[in-house]
């Protein structure tokens, strides 16, 4: 049985999956956008646990409990800041997805929700980021125990891009 693979428009802090992915900064102490929303919804316990993790390098991922979120876990990953595509941004963004999925597998997570990592304040072009995201998930899932991957998009433009890319490949 192949995993369910979909895009929805909504608020990632309200998604009922085993884990949600946080588009974090390297400190893991919260910030704007998705990161700030996740920290606000999870409550102060998330920040306290994040303080014990020693930050997170770009492209890597770390896991915490979900606290007040519907998700049991938060996987924090740090996307690259867009510098015109000349600083390994594509490789680092792909690593965000692969490392998050690998961590989910290690923790027995069966369902996971991703935002559009690095496309907000970090400036990654939306279409290219979506192609990398969908491609990385498609590449990883056939050898995984994860049964459901959801891209939760905050804006309609992102939703349209991800929906088109997913429909081009269908369920994997």
Coordinates of C-alpha atoms in Angstrom, one line a residue:
X1 CA 0.0 0.0 0.0
X2 CA 1.4 3.4 -1.0
X3 CA 1.1 6.4 1.3
X4 CA -1.5 9.0 1.0
X5 CA 0.0 12.2 -0.4
X6 CA -2.0 15.4 -0.5
X7 CA -2.0 19.2 -0.3
X8 CA -4.5 21.2 1.7
X9 CA -4.9 24.9 2.3
X10 CA -5.0 25.7 6.0
X11 CA -3.3 26.2 9.4
X12 CA -0.6 23.6 10.2
X13 CA -1.2 24.1 13.9
X14 CA -4.7 22.6 13.6
X15 CA -3.7 19.5 11.5
X16 CA -4.3 16.1 13.2
X17 CA -1.2 14.1 12.1
X18 CA 1.3 12.4 14.3
X19 CA 3.9 15.1 13.6
X20 CA 4.0 18.5 12.0
X21 CA 7.1 20.1 10.6
X22 CA 8.2 23.5 11.7
X23 CA 10.0 25.8 9.3
X24 CA 12.3 27.0 12.0
X25 CA 15.3 29.2 12.4
X26 CA 18.7 27.9 13.6
X27 CA 18.1 28.8 17.2
X28 CA 14.7 26.9 17.4
X29 CA 13.5 29.6 19.7
X30 CA 10.5 30.7 17.6
X31 CA 10.2 33.5 15.1
X32 CA 7.7 34.7 12.5
X33 CA 5.4 32.9 10.1
X34 CA 4.9 29.1 10.6
X35 CA 7.6 29.0 13.3
X36 CA 5.9 31.7 15.5
X37 CA 2.4 30.2 14.9
X38 CA 3.6 26.7 16.0
X39 CA 5.4 28.1 19.1
X40 CA 2.3 30.1 20.1
X41 CA -0.1 27.2 19.6
X42 CA 2.1 24.7 21.4
X43 CA 2.6 26.8 24.5
X44 CA 5.7 27.5 26.5
X45 CA 6.8 23.9 26.9
X46 CA 7.9 23.8 23.3
X47 CA 10.3 26.7 23.8
X48 CA 11.7 25.2 27.0
X49 CA 12.4 21.9 25.2
X50 CA 13.9 23.6 22.2
X51 CA 16.3 25.4 24.5
X52 CA 17.8 22.0 25.4
X53 CA 18.5 21.0 21.7
X54 CA 21.5 23.3 21.0
X55 CA 19.9 24.8 17.8
X56 CA 19.7 23.2 14.4
X57 CA 21.9 23.6 11.3
X58 CA 20.4 24.5 8.0
X59 CA 19.1 21.3 6.2
X60 CA 19.0 19.3 9.4
X61 CA 16.0 18.3 11.6
X62 CA 15.3 17.8 15.3
X63 CA 12.2 16.6 17.1
X64 CA 10.2 17.7 20.2
X65 CA 6.9 16.9 21.8
X66 CA 3.8 18.7 20.4
X67 CA 2.6 20.0 23.7
X68 CA -0.8 21.7 23.2
X69 CA -0.9 21.0 19.4
X70 CA -3.0 18.2 18.0
X71 CA 0.2 16.6 16.7
X72 CA 2.2 14.5 19.2
X73 CA 5.5 15.7 17.7
X74 CA 7.0 18.7 16.1
X75 CA 9.9 18.2 13.7
X76 CA 11.9 21.4 13.4
X77 CA 13.9 21.9 10.2
X78 CA 15.8 24.9 9.1
X79 CA 15.5 25.8 5.4
X80 CA 18.1 27.8 3.5
X81 CA 17.9 31.5 2.9
X82 CA 17.6 32.1 -0.9
X83 CA 20.8 33.7 -2.3
X84 CA 20.0 33.3 -6.0
X85 CA 20.5 29.5 -6.1
X86 CA 24.3 29.7 -5.9
X87 CA 24.8 28.6 -2.3
X88 CA 23.5 25.0 -2.4
X89 CA 20.0 26.2 -1.5
X90 CA 18.3 23.3 -3.5
X91 CA 20.4 20.6 -1.8
X92 CA 19.8 22.1 1.6
X93 CA 16.1 22.4 1.1
X94 CA 15.9 18.8 -0.1
X95 CA 17.8 17.8 3.0
X96 CA 15.2 19.5 5.2
X97 CA 12.5 17.1 3.8
X98 CA 14.7 13.9 3.7
X99 CA 16.0 14.5 7.3
X100 CA 12.5 15.3 8.6
X101 CA 11.1 12.1 7.0
X102 CA 14.0 10.0 8.3
X103 CA 13.5 11.4 11.8
X104 CA 9.8 10.6 11.5
X105 CA 10.6 7.0 10.6
X106 CA 12.9 6.6 13.5
X107 CA 10.2 7.7 15.9
X108 CA 7.5 5.5 14.3
X109 CA 5.5 8.4 13.0
X110 CA 2.9 7.3 10.5
X111 CA 1.5 10.7 9.4
X112 CA 3.3 14.0 8.9
X113 CA 2.4 17.5 7.7
X114 CA 4.8 19.9 6.1
X115 CA 4.6 23.6 5.4
X116 CA 6.2 25.2 2.4
X117 CA 9.7 25.4 3.9
X118 CA 11.8 28.4 3.2
X119 CA 9.3 30.2 0.9
X120 CA 8.3 32.9 3.3
X121 CA 10.9 35.2 4.9
X122 CA 13.8 33.0 3.6
X123 CA 12.7 33.9 0.0
X124 CA 13.0 30.6 -1.8
X125 CA 11.0 30.8 -5.1
X126 CA 7.7 29.0 -4.5
X127 CA 7.6 26.9 -7.7
X128 CA 11.2 25.6 -7.3
X129 CA 10.7 24.9 -3.6
X130 CA 7.5 23.0 -4.3
X131 CA 9.2 20.9 -7.0
X132 CA 12.0 20.1 -4.5
X133 CA 9.6 19.3 -1.7
X134 CA 7.3 17.0 -3.7
X135 CA 10.3 15.3 -5.4
X136 CA 12.1 14.6 -2.0
X137 CA 8.9 13.2 -0.5
X138 CA 8.2 11.1 -3.6
X139 CA 11.8 9.8 -3.5
X140 CA 11.8 9.0 0.2
X141 CA 8.4 7.4 0.8
X142 CA 8.7 4.1 -1.1
X143 CA 11.1 2.7 1.5
X144 CA 9.4 4.3 4.5
X145 CA 6.8 3.3 7.1
X146 CA 5.1 6.7 6.9
X147 CA 1.5 6.2 5.6
X148 CA 0.4 9.8 5.1
X149 CA 2.1 13.0 4.0
X150 CA 0.2 16.3 3.9
X151 CA 1.5 19.6 2.6
X152 CA -0.4 22.3 4.6
X153 CA -0.2 25.5 2.6
X154 CA -1.0 28.9 4.2
X155 CA -1.7 30.7 0.9
X156 CA -3.9 29.8 -2.1
X157 CA -1.0 30.3 -4.5
X158 CA 1.1 27.7 -2.7
X159 CA -1.9 25.3 -2.5
X160 CA -2.4 25.5 -6.3
X161 CA 1.3 24.8 -7.0
X162 CA 1.5 21.8 -4.7
X163 CA -1.8 20.4 -5.8
X164 CA -0.7 20.5 -9.5
X165 CA 2.6 18.8 -8.7
X166 CA 1.0 16.1 -6.6
X167 CA -1.8 15.5 -9.2
X168 CA 0.9 15.1 -11.9
X169 CA 2.3 12.1 -10.0
X170 CA -0.8 10.8 -8.3
X171 CA -0.5 8.8 -5.1
X172 CA 2.9 7.3 -4.7

